[in-house]
Amino acid sequence: RRPPRSTHCISSAASDVYKRQTELVLVDALSPTAVCIELVEVSLNSEGIALVHASSIDNGSFDNCTGNVTFQLRRMDGIYGDSIVLDCEDLILDDLQLELSVVDVAGNSNSCMVDISISDKIGPVLNCPSAGGFDCEDIDNIIDLWPEVSFSDNCVATLSYVDLDDTGLNFDCYTGSVQRLISVIDDSGNEASCTQVISFEGTSPLVLSDIEW
């Protein structure tokens, strides 16, 4: 793209008889000065993304002429745009940089780099339903008695079961309860936990069908 040209006519009187006219073409060929914020900290939202606008990276970029400049942003291996979307996959990057392009009205451009520190501060959500009303005949199948646990996170999280506690169970008549601690932790270290309980009402009563005659 050719820089814009402006034509000015300058007239000078050499004498009372002659006049000379000179055409002067002005061209802005000087690139603007790009100034970036050194470090930008962003946090992922509940959908696991963060939007970084090009204008938010600028730290006082300027031009020698009008001073009007436009901004575009890109990843190091990407294409320029008005903004960049960061997501959960960017959390694992040790060195995340974006490039800010500054363009003046003549089409001259310059760029600078910004370091990005991205974090996920939103913890997982865990649902631990409990259950009860079981009798002693169900104790042997206790693994099947636990209600299904569900969880959600804006990125990636791992569920674990720890600390099975049966101290609340009376083994003589199988009354009381058994509980276990459930934990879920995401890749950023955010954690949620809950206690799940199943309760037993005791030995099944004797009914007529249980008697062999």
Short mmCIF file of C-alpha atoms in Angstrom, two decimals:
data_model
loop_
_atom_site.label_atom_id
_atom_site.label_comp_id
_atom_site.label_asym_id
_atom_site.label_seq_id
_atom_site.Cartn_x
_atom_site.Cartn_y
_atom_site.Cartn_z
CA ARG A 1 0.00 0.00 0.00
CA ARG A 2 1.40 3.38 -1.03
CA PRO A 3 1.46 6.02 1.68
CA PRO A 4 -0.95 8.93 1.10
CA ARG A 5 0.46 11.86 -0.82
CA SER A 6 -0.45 15.51 -0.48
CA THR A 7 0.37 18.08 -3.17
CA HIS A 8 1.10 21.70 -2.35
CA CYS A 9 1.79 24.45 -4.87
CA ILE A 10 4.34 27.07 -3.89
CA SER A 11 4.54 30.22 -5.94
CA SER A 12 7.39 32.69 -5.73
CA ALA A 13 7.81 35.92 -7.66
CA ALA A 14 11.22 36.07 -9.25
CA SER A 15 10.46 39.43 -10.80
CA ASP A 16 7.54 41.50 -11.89
CA VAL A 17 7.37 39.43 -15.11
CA TYR A 18 8.13 35.80 -14.22
CA LYS A 19 6.37 33.45 -11.79
CA ARG A 20 7.54 29.99 -10.92
CA GLN A 21 5.38 27.22 -9.43
CA THR A 22 6.84 24.19 -7.64
CA GLU A 23 4.88 21.04 -6.78
CA LEU A 24 5.69 19.70 -3.30
CA VAL A 25 4.64 16.08 -2.46
CA LEU A 26 4.61 15.15 1.22
CA VAL A 27 4.84 11.45 2.16
CA ASP A 28 4.64 9.94 5.66
CA ALA A 29 7.03 6.98 5.57
CA LEU A 30 7.80 6.86 9.28
CA SER A 31 6.36 3.97 11.30
CA PRO A 32 4.45 4.71 14.50
CA THR A 33 5.97 3.93 17.87
CA ALA A 34 4.39 0.83 19.42
CA VAL A 35 4.28 0.70 23.21
CA CYS A 36 2.82 -2.38 24.96
CA ILE A 37 1.93 -3.12 28.54
CA GLU A 38 4.66 -5.49 29.73
CA LEU A 39 2.40 -8.01 31.50
CA VAL A 40 -1.36 -8.53 31.28
CA GLU A 41 -3.17 -10.80 33.75
CA VAL A 42 -6.42 -12.40 32.63
CA SER A 43 -8.81 -14.89 34.23
CA LEU A 44 -10.98 -17.46 32.50
CA ASN A 45 -14.72 -17.03 32.91
CA SER A 46 -17.33 -19.68 33.73
CA GLU A 47 -17.22 -20.88 30.12
CA GLY A 48 -13.45 -21.38 30.26
CA ILE A 49 -12.50 -18.47 27.99
CA ALA A 50 -11.05 -14.97 28.27
CA LEU A 51 -11.30 -12.24 25.62
CA VAL A 52 -8.31 -9.91 25.25
CA HIS A 53 -8.92 -6.76 23.19
CA ALA A 54 -6.09 -5.25 21.18
CA SER A 55 -6.73 -1.76 22.57
CA SER A 56 -6.31 -3.04 26.14
CA ILE A 57 -2.68 -3.97 25.38
CA ASP A 58 -1.69 -0.47 24.26
CA ASN A 59 0.38 1.58 26.68
CA GLY A 60 0.66 4.90 24.88
CA SER A 61 1.58 4.09 21.26
CA PHE A 62 1.90 7.22 19.09
CA ASP A 63 2.57 8.48 15.59
CA ASN A 64 4.60 11.39 14.22
CA CYS A 65 1.71 12.86 12.24
CA THR A 66 -1.95 12.80 13.19
CA GLY A 67 -1.47 10.58 16.21
CA ASN A 68 -4.43 8.47 15.10
CA VAL A 69 -3.45 4.80 15.15
CA THR A 70 -5.35 1.53 15.07
CA PHE A 71 -4.56 -1.69 16.94
CA GLN A 72 -4.70 -5.38 16.09
CA LEU A 73 -3.61 -8.39 18.08
CA ARG A 74 -2.45 -11.90 17.27
CA ARG A 75 -0.83 -15.01 18.67
CA MET A 76 2.74 -15.52 17.57
CA ASP A 77 1.68 -18.03 14.91
CA GLY A 78 -1.75 -16.54 14.17
CA ILE A 79 -3.43 -13.79 12.19
CA TYR A 80 -4.28 -10.30 13.36
CA GLY A 81 -7.69 -9.40 14.74
CA ASP A 82 -9.39 -6.90 17.03
CA SER A 83 -9.22 -9.39 19.92
CA ILE A 84 -7.87 -12.81 20.91
CA VAL A 85 -9.78 -15.58 22.67
CA LEU A 86 -7.81 -17.49 25.32
CA ASP A 87 -9.08 -20.78 26.75
CA CYS A 88 -8.26 -23.68 29.07
CA GLU A 89 -5.59 -25.05 26.74
CA ASP A 90 -3.58 -21.87 27.25
CA LEU A 91 -3.25 -22.62 30.97
CA ILE A 92 -0.54 -25.20 30.29
CA LEU A 93 1.66 -22.80 28.29
CA ASP A 94 4.75 -21.70 30.18
CA ASP A 95 5.42 -18.66 28.00
CA LEU A 96 2.35 -17.06 26.42
CA GLN A 97 2.96 -13.93 24.37
CA LEU A 98 0.77 -11.87 22.06
CA GLU A 99 1.86 -9.37 19.42
CA LEU A 100 0.22 -5.95 19.14
CA SER A 101 0.30 -4.24 15.73
CA VAL A 102 0.03 -0.44 15.62
CA VAL A 103 -0.92 1.12 12.24
CA ASP A 104 -1.05 4.82 11.38
CA VAL A 105 -3.28 6.56 8.80
CA ALA A 106 -0.55 6.23 6.16
CA GLY A 107 -0.50 2.45 6.53
CA ASN A 108 2.85 2.35 8.30
CA SER A 109 2.99 -0.22 11.08
CA ASN A 110 5.04 -1.31 14.02
CA SER A 111 4.57 -3.94 16.71
CA CYS A 112 5.44 -4.87 20.27
CA MET A 113 5.10 -7.95 22.46
CA VAL A 114 3.13 -8.51 25.66
CA ASP A 115 3.43 -11.33 28.18
CA ILE A 116 0.13 -12.92 29.20
CA SER A 117 -0.47 -14.47 32.62
CA ILE A 118 -3.67 -16.54 32.46
CA SER A 119 -5.42 -18.13 35.43
CA ASP A 120 -8.54 -20.11 36.28
CA LYS A 121 -10.01 -18.96 39.59
CA ILE A 122 -13.36 -20.70 39.24
CA GLY A 123 -13.66 -23.93 41.23
CA PRO A 124 -15.60 -27.05 40.25
CA VAL A 125 -19.17 -27.67 41.40
CA LEU A 126 -19.82 -31.04 43.08
CA ASN A 127 -23.11 -32.78 43.77
CA CYS A 128 -23.10 -35.64 46.32
CA PRO A 129 -26.60 -37.05 46.91
CA SER A 130 -27.10 -39.31 49.95
CA ALA A 131 -29.41 -42.32 50.34
CA GLY A 132 -31.07 -44.25 53.16
CA GLY A 133 -33.62 -46.88 54.12
CA PHE A 134 -31.38 -49.90 53.52
CA ASP A 135 -31.36 -52.98 55.75
CA CYS A 136 -28.71 -55.52 56.65
CA GLU A 137 -29.25 -57.58 53.52
CA ASP A 138 -27.91 -54.67 51.46
CA ILE A 139 -24.64 -54.29 53.35
CA ASP A 140 -22.83 -56.83 51.16
CA ASN A 141 -23.59 -54.75 48.08
CA ILE A 142 -22.65 -51.43 49.61
CA ILE A 143 -20.69 -50.36 46.53
CA ASP A 144 -23.89 -50.48 44.49
CA LEU A 145 -25.79 -48.43 47.07
CA TRP A 146 -23.89 -45.19 46.60
CA PRO A 147 -25.90 -42.68 44.52
CA GLU A 148 -24.19 -41.35 41.44
CA VAL A 149 -21.99 -38.32 42.00
CA SER A 150 -21.89 -35.51 39.43
CA PHE A 151 -19.62 -32.49 38.98
CA SER A 152 -18.91 -29.70 36.52
CA ASP A 153 -16.04 -27.31 35.87
CA ASN A 154 -15.22 -24.60 33.37
CA CYS A 155 -12.05 -26.50 32.40
CA VAL A 156 -10.84 -30.02 33.24
CA ALA A 157 -11.28 -31.61 36.68
CA THR A 158 -10.66 -35.03 38.24
CA LEU A 159 -12.93 -36.79 40.73
CA SER A 160 -11.61 -38.92 43.60
CA TYR A 161 -13.11 -40.88 46.50
CA VAL A 162 -11.29 -40.88 49.82
CA ASP A 163 -11.73 -41.66 53.52
CA LEU A 164 -14.49 -44.24 53.75
CA ASP A 165 -15.83 -43.95 57.31
CA ASP A 166 -17.96 -46.71 58.85
CA THR A 167 -17.60 -45.67 62.49
CA GLY A 168 -21.25 -44.66 62.52
CA LEU A 169 -22.40 -48.20 61.69
CA ASN A 170 -23.50 -50.67 64.36
CA PHE A 171 -22.28 -54.02 63.04
CA ASP A 172 -24.39 -56.03 65.51
CA CYS A 173 -27.66 -54.97 63.93
CA TYR A 174 -26.41 -52.98 60.96
CA THR A 175 -27.99 -49.71 61.93
CA GLY A 176 -26.44 -46.31 61.51
CA SER A 177 -24.60 -44.92 58.53
CA VAL A 178 -21.51 -45.12 56.35
CA GLN A 179 -20.00 -42.04 54.77
CA ARG A 180 -17.25 -41.21 52.35
CA LEU A 181 -15.46 -38.00 51.42
CA ILE A 182 -15.50 -37.10 47.74
CA SER A 183 -13.18 -34.55 46.19
CA VAL A 184 -12.83 -32.97 42.75
CA ILE A 185 -9.87 -30.84 41.71
CA ASP A 186 -9.24 -29.03 38.44
CA ASP A 187 -5.97 -28.47 36.59
CA SER A 188 -5.47 -25.09 38.29
CA GLY A 189 -5.74 -26.56 41.79
CA ASN A 190 -9.26 -25.34 42.53
CA GLU A 191 -11.02 -27.95 44.66
CA ALA A 192 -14.46 -28.86 45.93
CA SER A 193 -15.43 -31.66 48.33
CA CYS A 194 -18.51 -33.12 49.99
CA THR A 195 -19.51 -35.98 52.25
CA GLN A 196 -21.84 -38.66 50.92
CA VAL A 197 -23.88 -40.74 53.38
CA ILE A 198 -25.88 -43.96 53.14
CA SER A 199 -27.89 -45.13 56.15
CA PHE A 200 -29.19 -48.50 57.32
CA GLU A 201 -32.33 -49.10 59.34
CA GLY A 202 -31.40 -52.50 60.78
CA THR A 203 -32.14 -56.18 60.29
CA SER A 204 -35.03 -57.11 58.04
CA PRO A 205 -38.02 -58.32 60.02
CA LEU A 206 -39.03 -61.99 59.82
CA VAL A 207 -41.95 -62.61 57.48
CA LEU A 208 -43.99 -65.76 56.84
CA SER A 209 -42.34 -66.46 53.51
CA ASP A 210 -38.95 -66.75 55.27
CA ILE A 211 -40.13 -69.83 57.25
CA GLU A 212 -39.54 -73.30 55.79
CA TRP A 213 -42.25 -75.72 56.92
#
